[in-house]
Coordinates of C-alpha atoms and ligand atoms in Angstrom, one line a residue:
M24 CA 33.5 -89.0 313.1
P25 CA 35.4 -87.3 310.2
M26 CA 34.1 -88.1 306.7
Q27 CA 36.1 -90.6 304.9
P28 CA 37.8 -89.1 301.8
L29 CA 35.6 -89.6 298.8
P30 CA 36.9 -92.3 296.6
S31 CA 38.2 -91.5 293.2
T32 CA 35.7 -91.6 290.3
H33 CA 38.3 -93.2 288.1
P34 CA 41.0 -95.8 288.5
W35 CA 43.5 -93.7 286.6
D36 CA 43.4 -91.2 289.4
D37 CA 45.7 -91.6 292.3
D38 CA 43.1 -92.9 294.7
D39 CA 42.4 -96.6 295.2
G40 CA 40.3 -98.1 292.5
F41 CA 36.6 -97.5 292.5
H42 CA 36.3 -99.2 289.2
E43 CA 36.7 -102.9 289.0
E44 CA 36.3 -105.4 286.2
C45 CA 35.9 -108.7 287.8
G46 CA 34.9 -112.3 287.5
V47 CA 32.4 -113.9 289.8
F48 CA 31.6 -117.6 290.4
G49 CA 29.2 -119.4 292.8
V50 CA 28.1 -122.9 293.4
W51 CA 25.3 -124.3 295.6
N52 CA 25.4 -127.8 297.2
A53 CA 28.2 -129.6 295.4
T54 CA 31.1 -131.8 296.6
D55 CA 34.4 -129.8 296.6
A56 CA 32.6 -126.5 296.2
A57 CA 35.9 -124.6 296.9
A58 CA 37.8 -126.6 294.2
L59 CA 35.0 -126.0 291.7
T60 CA 35.1 -122.3 292.5
A61 CA 38.9 -122.1 292.2
L62 CA 38.6 -123.7 288.8
G63 CA 35.9 -121.3 287.8
L64 CA 37.9 -118.4 288.9
H65 CA 40.9 -119.7 287.0
A66 CA 38.8 -119.8 283.8
L67 CA 37.8 -116.2 284.6
Q68 CA 41.3 -115.0 285.3
H69 CA 41.2 -112.7 282.3
R70 CA 38.5 -110.6 284.1
G71 CA 40.8 -109.8 287.0
Q72 CA 44.4 -110.6 287.9
E73 CA 45.0 -108.5 291.0
A74 CA 43.4 -110.6 293.7
S75 CA 41.0 -113.5 294.3
G76 CA 38.9 -114.7 297.1
I77 CA 36.6 -117.6 298.0
V78 CA 34.0 -117.9 300.8
T79 CA 32.5 -121.3 301.4
L80 CA 29.6 -122.4 303.6
A81 CA 29.7 -125.6 305.5
D82 CA 26.9 -127.4 307.2
A83 CA 24.3 -125.1 305.7
G84 CA 21.0 -125.0 307.4
T85 CA 22.2 -126.6 310.7
A86 CA 23.1 -125.0 314.0
S87 CA 26.8 -125.5 313.2
A88 CA 26.6 -123.7 309.8
K89 CA 30.0 -122.1 309.2
F90 CA 31.5 -119.7 306.6
N91 CA 35.2 -120.1 305.7
A92 CA 37.1 -117.6 303.7
H93 CA 40.5 -117.2 302.0
R94 CA 41.6 -114.2 300.0
G95 CA 44.9 -113.3 298.5
L96 CA 46.7 -110.9 296.1
G97 CA 47.8 -112.4 292.8
L98 CA 46.6 -115.1 290.4
V99 CA 44.1 -117.8 291.3
G100 CA 46.6 -120.6 290.9
D101 CA 49.0 -119.0 293.3
I102 CA 46.4 -118.2 295.9
F103 CA 44.4 -121.5 295.8
G104 CA 47.1 -123.9 294.6
D105 CA 47.9 -124.6 298.2
A106 CA 46.4 -127.8 299.6
K107 CA 46.3 -126.4 303.1
V108 CA 44.3 -123.4 302.0
M109 CA 41.9 -125.6 300.1
A110 CA 41.5 -128.0 303.0
G111 CA 40.3 -125.0 305.1
L112 CA 37.6 -124.1 302.6
K113 CA 35.2 -126.7 303.8
G114 CA 31.6 -126.7 302.6
R115 CA 29.2 -127.7 299.8
S116 CA 28.5 -124.1 298.7
A117 CA 30.9 -121.3 297.7
V118 CA 31.2 -117.9 296.1
G119 CA 34.4 -116.5 294.5
H120 CA 35.7 -113.4 293.0
N121 CA 38.6 -112.2 290.8
R122 CA 39.5 -108.6 291.2
Y123 CA 40.9 -106.2 288.6
A124 CA 41.8 -102.8 289.8
T125 CA 44.4 -100.8 288.0
T126 CA 46.0 -98.2 290.2
G127 CA 46.5 -97.2 293.8
E128 CA 46.6 -99.3 296.9
T129 CA 46.4 -103.1 296.3
A130 CA 44.9 -103.9 299.7
L131 CA 43.6 -107.2 301.0
R132 CA 40.7 -105.3 302.5
N133 CA 39.4 -104.7 299.0
V134 CA 39.5 -108.3 298.0
Q135 CA 36.1 -109.9 297.6
P136 CA 33.9 -111.7 298.3
L137 CA 33.0 -109.2 301.1
F138 CA 31.6 -110.9 304.1
A139 CA 29.5 -109.6 307.0
D140 CA 27.5 -111.0 309.9
F141 CA 23.9 -109.8 310.0
E142 CA 21.0 -110.5 312.3
F143 CA 20.0 -113.2 309.8
G144 CA 23.5 -114.7 309.7
G145 CA 26.5 -114.4 307.5
L146 CA 26.4 -113.1 303.9
A147 CA 29.2 -113.2 301.4
V148 CA 28.9 -110.9 298.3
A149 CA 30.9 -110.9 295.1
H150 CA 30.3 -108.0 292.7
N151 CA 31.3 -107.4 289.1
G152 CA 30.5 -103.9 287.8
N153 CA 30.6 -100.4 288.9
L154 CA 28.1 -98.3 290.8
T155 CA 27.6 -94.8 289.6
N156 CA 26.0 -93.5 292.8
A157 CA 28.2 -95.3 295.3
T158 CA 29.9 -92.1 296.4
A159 CA 26.5 -90.4 297.1
L160 CA 25.3 -93.5 298.9
K161 CA 28.5 -93.9 300.8
R162 CA 28.3 -90.3 302.0
A163 CA 24.8 -90.9 303.3
L164 CA 25.7 -94.2 304.9
V165 CA 28.8 -92.8 306.6
R166 CA 26.6 -90.0 308.1
R167 CA 24.3 -92.7 309.5
G168 CA 27.3 -94.3 311.2
C169 CA 28.2 -97.1 308.8
L170 CA 31.9 -97.9 309.1
F171 CA 33.4 -98.8 305.7
Q172 CA 36.2 -101.3 305.8
S173 CA 37.3 -101.1 302.2
T174 CA 37.4 -98.6 299.4
T175 CA 35.4 -100.7 297.0
D176 CA 32.0 -99.5 295.8
S177 CA 30.7 -103.1 296.4
E178 CA 30.7 -102.5 300.2
V179 CA 27.8 -100.2 299.7
F180 CA 25.6 -103.3 299.1
V181 CA 26.6 -104.7 302.4
H182 CA 25.7 -101.6 304.4
L183 CA 22.4 -101.1 302.5
I184 CA 21.5 -104.7 303.4
A185 CA 22.5 -104.1 307.0
I186 CA 20.3 -101.1 307.5
S187 CA 17.3 -102.3 305.5
L188 CA 14.2 -102.7 307.6
Y189 CA 12.9 -105.7 305.7
A190 CA 12.9 -109.0 307.6
N191 CA 14.4 -111.5 305.3
V192 CA 17.6 -111.4 303.3
V193 CA 16.1 -111.5 299.9
D194 CA 13.8 -108.5 300.6
R195 CA 16.8 -106.7 302.1
L196 CA 18.9 -107.4 299.0
I197 CA 16.0 -106.1 296.7
D198 CA 15.8 -103.0 299.0
A199 CA 19.5 -102.5 298.5
L200 CA 19.4 -103.1 294.7
K201 CA 16.6 -100.5 294.3
Q202 CA 18.9 -97.8 295.8
V203 CA 22.0 -98.5 293.8
Q204 CA 22.6 -97.1 290.3
G205 CA 25.2 -98.6 287.9
A206 CA 26.2 -101.9 286.6
Y207 CA 26.3 -105.0 288.7
S208 CA 26.3 -108.7 288.3
L209 CA 26.6 -110.1 291.8
I210 CA 26.6 -113.4 293.6
A211 CA 25.7 -113.6 297.3
L212 CA 25.8 -116.6 299.6
H213 CA 24.0 -117.0 302.9
D214 CA 23.0 -119.9 305.0
G215 CA 20.0 -120.8 303.0
A216 CA 20.7 -119.8 299.4
L217 CA 23.0 -118.8 296.7
I218 CA 21.7 -115.6 295.0
G219 CA 22.6 -114.2 291.6
A220 CA 21.5 -110.7 290.5
R221 CA 22.0 -108.6 287.4
D222 CA 21.3 -104.8 287.2
P223 CA 18.1 -103.8 285.4
L224 CA 19.9 -103.1 282.1
G225 CA 22.0 -106.3 282.4
V226 CA 25.3 -104.4 281.6
R227 CA 27.6 -107.0 283.0
P228 CA 27.2 -110.7 282.2
L229 CA 26.0 -113.5 284.5
V230 CA 25.2 -117.1 283.5
L231 CA 23.5 -120.0 285.1
G232 CA 24.6 -123.6 284.7
R233 CA 24.0 -127.0 286.2
L234 CA 26.4 -129.7 287.2
G235 CA 25.6 -133.2 286.0
A236 CA 26.2 -136.5 287.8
P237 CA 27.4 -137.1 290.4
E238 CA 26.2 -133.8 291.7
G239 CA 22.6 -134.3 290.7
G240 CA 22.0 -130.9 289.3
A241 CA 23.8 -128.5 291.6
Y242 CA 23.5 -125.0 290.2
V243 CA 26.4 -122.8 289.2
L244 CA 26.5 -119.1 288.6
A245 CA 29.4 -117.5 286.7
S246 CA 30.4 -114.4 284.8
E247 CA 31.0 -116.3 281.6
T248 CA 30.3 -119.7 280.1
C249 CA 34.0 -120.6 280.0
A250 CA 33.8 -121.0 283.8
L251 CA 30.9 -123.5 283.4
D252 CA 32.9 -125.4 280.8
I253 CA 35.9 -125.9 283.1
V254 CA 33.8 -127.4 285.9
G255 CA 31.8 -129.5 283.4
A256 CA 28.6 -127.6 284.1
E257 CA 25.9 -127.4 281.5
F258 CA 24.9 -123.9 280.4
I259 CA 21.2 -123.3 281.2
R260 CA 20.7 -119.6 280.4
D261 CA 21.9 -116.1 281.1
V262 CA 20.5 -114.5 284.2
E263 CA 18.2 -111.9 282.7
P264 CA 18.7 -108.2 283.1
G265 CA 17.0 -107.1 286.4
E266 CA 16.5 -110.7 287.5
I267 CA 17.4 -112.2 290.8
V268 CA 17.8 -116.0 290.9
L269 CA 17.6 -117.8 294.2
I270 CA 19.2 -121.2 294.4
D271 CA 18.5 -123.4 297.5
N272 CA 17.8 -127.0 298.3
D273 CA 14.4 -126.8 296.7
G274 CA 15.9 -125.7 293.3
L275 CA 15.8 -122.4 291.5
R276 CA 13.5 -119.5 291.8
S277 CA 13.4 -116.3 289.8
I278 CA 12.3 -112.8 291.0
K279 CA 12.0 -109.8 288.8
P280 CA 11.6 -106.8 291.1
F281 CA 12.4 -104.2 288.4
G282 CA 9.8 -104.9 285.7
R283 CA 11.0 -105.1 282.1
G284 CA 13.2 -102.5 280.6
Q285 CA 15.5 -102.2 277.6
S286 CA 18.6 -104.4 277.9
R287 CA 21.9 -102.7 277.5
F288 CA 24.5 -105.4 277.6
C289 CA 28.1 -104.1 277.4
I290 CA 29.2 -104.3 273.8
F291 CA 32.9 -104.2 274.8
E292 CA 32.5 -107.6 276.3
Y293 CA 32.1 -108.9 272.7
I294 CA 35.0 -106.7 271.4
Y295 CA 37.6 -107.3 274.0
F296 CA 36.7 -108.4 277.5
A297 CA 35.0 -111.8 277.4
R298 CA 37.0 -114.9 276.6
P299 CA 36.6 -116.0 273.0
D300 CA 35.3 -119.4 273.9
S301 CA 32.4 -117.9 276.0
V302 CA 28.9 -117.6 274.7
V303 CA 27.5 -114.3 275.8
E304 CA 23.8 -113.5 275.6
G305 CA 23.3 -116.5 273.3
T306 CA 26.1 -115.4 270.9
P307 CA 29.5 -117.0 270.8
V308 CA 32.2 -114.3 271.3
Y309 CA 34.7 -115.9 268.9
A310 CA 32.3 -116.0 266.0
T311 CA 31.2 -112.4 266.7
R312 CA 34.8 -111.2 266.7
K313 CA 35.4 -112.9 263.4
R314 CA 32.2 -111.3 261.9
I315 CA 33.4 -107.9 263.2
G316 CA 36.7 -108.6 261.3
S317 CA 34.8 -109.4 258.1
E318 CA 32.7 -106.2 258.4
L319 CA 35.8 -104.2 259.0
A320 CA 37.4 -105.7 255.8
R321 CA 34.3 -104.8 253.8
E322 CA 34.4 -101.3 255.2
S323 CA 38.0 -100.5 255.0
H324 CA 39.7 -102.5 252.3
V325 CA 43.3 -101.8 251.5
E326 CA 45.7 -103.6 249.2
A327 CA 48.2 -105.6 251.3
D328 CA 50.2 -108.8 251.4
V329 CA 49.5 -110.1 254.9
V330 CA 47.0 -109.7 257.7
V331 CA 48.6 -109.8 261.1
P332 CA 46.7 -109.8 264.4
V333 CA 47.9 -108.0 267.5
P334 CA 47.8 -111.0 269.8
D335 CA 45.8 -112.1 271.6
S336 CA 42.9 -109.7 271.4
G337 CA 43.1 -109.0 267.7
V338 CA 43.3 -112.7 266.6
P339 CA 39.6 -113.6 265.8
A340 CA 38.9 -110.2 264.1
A341 CA 42.1 -110.6 262.0
M342 CA 41.0 -114.1 260.9
G343 CA 37.6 -112.7 259.8
Y344 CA 39.4 -109.8 258.1
A345 CA 41.8 -112.0 256.2
T346 CA 39.1 -114.4 255.0
E347 CA 36.9 -111.6 253.8
A348 CA 39.7 -109.7 252.1
G349 CA 41.3 -112.8 250.6
I350 CA 44.7 -111.9 252.1
P351 CA 46.9 -114.4 253.9
F352 CA 46.6 -114.5 257.7
E353 CA 50.0 -114.8 259.5
L354 CA 51.2 -114.6 263.1
G355 CA 53.5 -111.8 262.3
I356 CA 53.7 -110.8 266.0
I357 CA 54.4 -113.2 268.7
R358 CA 53.1 -112.6 272.2
N359 CA 55.1 -113.6 275.3
H360 CA 52.4 -115.0 277.6
Y361 CA 54.4 -114.6 280.7
V362 CA 53.9 -110.8 280.9
G363 CA 50.6 -109.4 282.2
R364 CA 48.4 -107.2 280.2
T365 CA 50.1 -103.9 279.4
F366 CA 47.1 -102.1 280.5
I367 CA 47.6 -103.0 284.1
E368 CA 50.9 -101.3 284.5
P369 CA 50.3 -98.1 286.3
T370 CA 52.8 -95.7 284.9
D371 CA 53.3 -94.7 281.3
Q372 CA 57.0 -95.5 281.5
I373 CA 56.3 -99.1 282.6
R374 CA 53.5 -99.4 280.1
H375 CA 55.9 -98.6 277.3
L376 CA 58.3 -101.2 278.6
G377 CA 55.4 -103.7 279.0
V378 CA 54.5 -103.5 275.3
K379 CA 58.1 -104.3 274.3
L380 CA 58.2 -107.2 276.8
K381 CA 55.0 -108.5 275.5
H382 CA 55.2 -108.5 271.7
S383 CA 57.9 -109.4 269.3
A384 CA 57.9 -109.2 265.5
N385 CA 58.1 -112.4 263.6
R386 CA 60.4 -110.9 261.0
P387 CA 60.1 -113.4 258.1
M388 CA 56.4 -112.9 258.0
I389 CA 56.7 -109.1 257.8
E390 CA 59.9 -108.1 256.0
G391 CA 59.3 -106.4 252.7
K392 CA 55.5 -106.8 253.0
R393 CA 52.5 -104.5 253.0
V394 CA 51.0 -105.4 256.5
I395 CA 47.5 -105.0 257.8
L396 CA 47.6 -105.0 261.6
V397 CA 44.3 -105.8 263.4
D398 CA 43.7 -105.0 267.0
D399 CA 40.5 -104.8 269.0
S400 CA 40.8 -101.2 270.2
I401 CA 42.9 -98.1 270.6
V402 CA 42.6 -96.5 274.0
R403 CA 45.6 -94.3 274.6
G404 CA 47.3 -95.4 271.5
T405 CA 50.4 -96.7 273.4
T406 CA 50.1 -100.2 272.1
S407 CA 49.4 -99.3 268.5
K408 CA 52.3 -96.9 268.4
K409 CA 54.8 -99.4 269.7
I410 CA 53.5 -102.2 267.5
V411 CA 53.6 -100.1 264.3
E412 CA 57.1 -99.1 265.1
M413 CA 58.1 -102.6 265.8
V414 CA 56.6 -103.9 262.6
R415 CA 58.4 -101.2 260.6
Q416 CA 61.7 -102.0 262.3
A417 CA 61.1 -105.6 261.2
G418 CA 61.1 -104.4 257.6
A419 CA 57.4 -103.9 256.7
K420 CA 56.9 -101.9 253.5
E421 CA 53.6 -100.4 254.6
V422 CA 51.7 -100.7 257.8
H423 CA 47.9 -100.3 257.8
M424 CA 46.1 -100.4 261.2
R425 CA 42.6 -101.8 261.4
I426 CA 40.6 -101.7 264.6
S427 CA 37.7 -104.0 265.3
S428 CA 35.8 -101.4 267.4
P429 CA 34.7 -97.8 266.7
P430 CA 36.9 -95.1 268.2
T431 CA 36.9 -95.2 272.0
T432 CA 35.8 -91.6 272.7
H433 CA 34.3 -91.9 276.1
S434 CA 35.3 -93.4 279.5
C435 CA 33.4 -96.3 280.9
F436 CA 31.7 -95.8 284.3
Y437 CA 30.0 -99.2 284.4
G438 CA 32.9 -101.5 285.1
I439 CA 35.3 -101.6 282.1
D440 CA 38.6 -99.9 282.9
T441 CA 39.2 -96.9 280.7
P442 CA 41.3 -93.8 281.3
E443 CA 39.8 -90.4 281.6
R444 CA 38.7 -88.8 278.4
E445 CA 41.7 -86.5 278.2
K446 CA 43.8 -89.7 277.8
L447 CA 41.7 -91.3 275.1
L448 CA 43.4 -90.8 271.8
A449 CA 40.1 -90.8 269.9
A450 CA 38.5 -88.2 272.2
N451 CA 41.1 -85.7 271.1
H452 CA 42.1 -86.5 267.6
D453 CA 40.4 -87.4 264.3
V454 CA 41.3 -90.7 262.6
E455 CA 43.8 -89.0 260.3
E456 CA 45.7 -87.4 263.2
M457 CA 45.5 -90.7 265.1
A458 CA 47.1 -92.5 262.1
R459 CA 49.9 -90.0 262.2
I460 CA 50.4 -90.3 265.9
I461 CA 50.6 -94.1 265.8
G462 CA 52.8 -93.9 262.7
A463 CA 50.6 -96.0 260.4
D464 CA 50.2 -95.5 256.7
S465 CA 46.5 -95.8 257.2
L466 CA 44.1 -96.3 260.1
A467 CA 40.5 -97.4 260.0
F468 CA 38.0 -98.4 262.7
I469 CA 34.8 -100.4 262.2
S470 CA 31.8 -98.2 262.0
L471 CA 29.1 -98.2 264.7
D472 CA 26.6 -99.7 262.3
G473 CA 29.1 -102.2 261.1
M474 CA 29.7 -103.4 264.7
Y475 CA 25.9 -103.8 265.2
R476 CA 25.6 -105.6 261.9
A477 CA 28.2 -108.1 263.1
L478 CA 26.0 -108.7 266.1
G479 CA 23.1 -109.6 263.8
R480 CA 21.3 -106.2 263.8
P481 CA 20.6 -104.0 260.8
G482 CA 22.6 -101.2 262.4
R483 CA 22.5 -99.1 265.5
D484 CA 18.9 -98.2 266.5
A485 CA 19.4 -95.1 268.6
S486 CA 16.0 -95.5 270.2
N487 CA 16.9 -99.0 271.5
P488 CA 20.5 -99.9 270.8
G489 CA 20.2 -103.1 272.9
Y490 CA 23.8 -102.7 274.0
C491 CA 25.7 -100.3 276.2
D492 CA 28.1 -98.6 273.7
A493 CA 28.8 -95.5 275.8
C494 CA 32.5 -95.8 275.3
F495 CA 31.9 -95.3 271.5
T496 CA 28.9 -93.0 271.6
G497 CA 28.7 -91.2 275.0
D498 CA 25.2 -92.5 275.3
Y499 CA 25.3 -93.3 279.1
A500 CA 22.1 -95.2 279.8
I501 CA 22.5 -95.2 283.6
P502 CA 22.8 -91.9 285.4
L503 CA 26.3 -90.8 286.4
T504 CA 25.2 -89.5 289.7
D505 CA 28.6 -89.4 291.4
L506 CA 30.0 -87.3 288.6
E507 CA 27.3 -84.7 289.2
G508 CA 29.1 -84.0 292.5
H509 CA 32.3 -83.3 290.5
P510 CA 31.4 -80.3 288.3
E511 CA 35.0 -79.9 287.4
R512 CA 34.9 -83.3 285.7
V513 CA 31.4 -83.1 284.1
P514 CA 32.3 -80.7 281.3
A515 CA 35.4 -82.6 280.4
L516 CA 33.6 -86.0 280.5
L517 CA 30.2 -85.2 279.1
A518 CA 29.4 -81.7 278.1
A519 CA 32.1 -81.6 275.5
N520 CA 30.0 -84.2 273.7
G521 CA 26.9 -82.2 273.7
Q522 CA 25.3 -84.1 276.6
Ligands
AMP627 P1 46.3 -98.5 274.4 O1 47.7 -99.0 274.3 O2 46.1 -97.6 275.6 O3 45.8 -97.9 273.1 O4 45.3 -99.7 274.7 C1 44.9 -100.6 273.7 C2 45.2 -102.0 273.9 O5 44.8 -102.4 275.2 C3 44.5 -102.9 272.9 O6 45.5 -103.8 272.4 C4 43.5 -103.6 273.7 O7 43.5 -105.0 273.4 C5 43.8 -103.4 275.2 N1 42.7 -103.0 276.0 C6 41.6 -102.2 275.6 N2 40.8 -102.0 276.6 C7 41.3 -102.6 277.7 C8 40.9 -102.8 279.0 N3 39.8 -102.2 279.5 N4 41.7 -103.5 279.9 C9 42.8 -104.0 279.4 N5 43.2 -103.9 278.2 C10 42.5 -103.2 277.3

């Protein structure tokens, strides 16, 4: 059989996305499991807007146990807003997934949860994160005769489970997890249990909650606490890095097959990705963003008349900035909520158009004023450039850009979508040049230590940062095995930074 073409190592390449930022949700033994899952996925819509899927399990533990599935392209409300679809998703347990992939083929075959029938029965798997040795594993699996149905890295889990020689499903899953490298928060459902697992460094989030009456304590797993809130579940705790939780009719069991390591939770979840009303690793995202804004104001003060957030992602940081600086906060830019995130548009041309469609200047708040604009990050610089131009056109006297993250100098390989290094503005220009490129009178980013201070630490401890901050430092804590097979990319991606 011919080798399948190797998947792209980056979504900004032409090949179908091998990178996905996603949302996952699962529930065990509750009435209306599918409806709860659809609600949870709706609350996690910001983690992926391309596609969604739900797999339910009916009559668990009986001879007539049956999995039902529905997957579709688009938003959760569009896919699961249909009564007939929901009526087909029978069962008291369910797992769901929102997919975010940025370029290439938008194919139903890539929409999760993935499902496969094994000797032990059916298994549905929903994965958030990105595996860094998936290409190597896939190559080996294809050689062994595994037939891949999709181009998502998550399918590697399914085949590793299938070929494992262990007898029961949990041991097979552990066997699979021990072979993969990368970031994963996953939820699996089989006839017997709902399983949650986080990679040993806990890069991507996963939380555990419990439904109250009338469900009598049914457990829920979700990417973020905002998905627990929407279904009325009480937050219990984060699933720990390297932990596997097994939820069945006897309750909850925890397995830690990897021992204890350093945790490296993704710091970008705090900066941009998580919803502001979520509590991540015990810390409210909204409050953290405000604290980052205050730190930023202390570090990079400038005389101005008004602090204006780039909505929505810059809002909490701008509030923190304005309070700390004692400068009025105004909504000087209004966002049109009926346009998707600019980042998702695949071509530069459409991306430019997207920014214009998405943001408008609120002229009376800007005209004749010295404006501090606050956004969470500069990636390619497209958004900042357009916004600065728009604010100038609206009559601003000065435009000062403040960014609530350090310069994004490195691509993420663990599940946050970022372009290749060549396209990252901060990888190729110093701050002064960047200011000139985006057309701002001044530009400042929060320092690395300032960001850690906002997270309650004294600064960044290089020997144990506690977070994955590779996008700002190039400190990749998990091996980038698949990149090693692409020597043409390694110098550009890593070596240039002395790694
Ligand atoms: P850019 O226009 O390429 O500089 O992108 C920066 C803008 O995209 C900022 O306003 C961010 O809020 C947003 N952004 C940053 N990272 C991501 C991401 N991984 N996915 C979607 N949007 C992002």
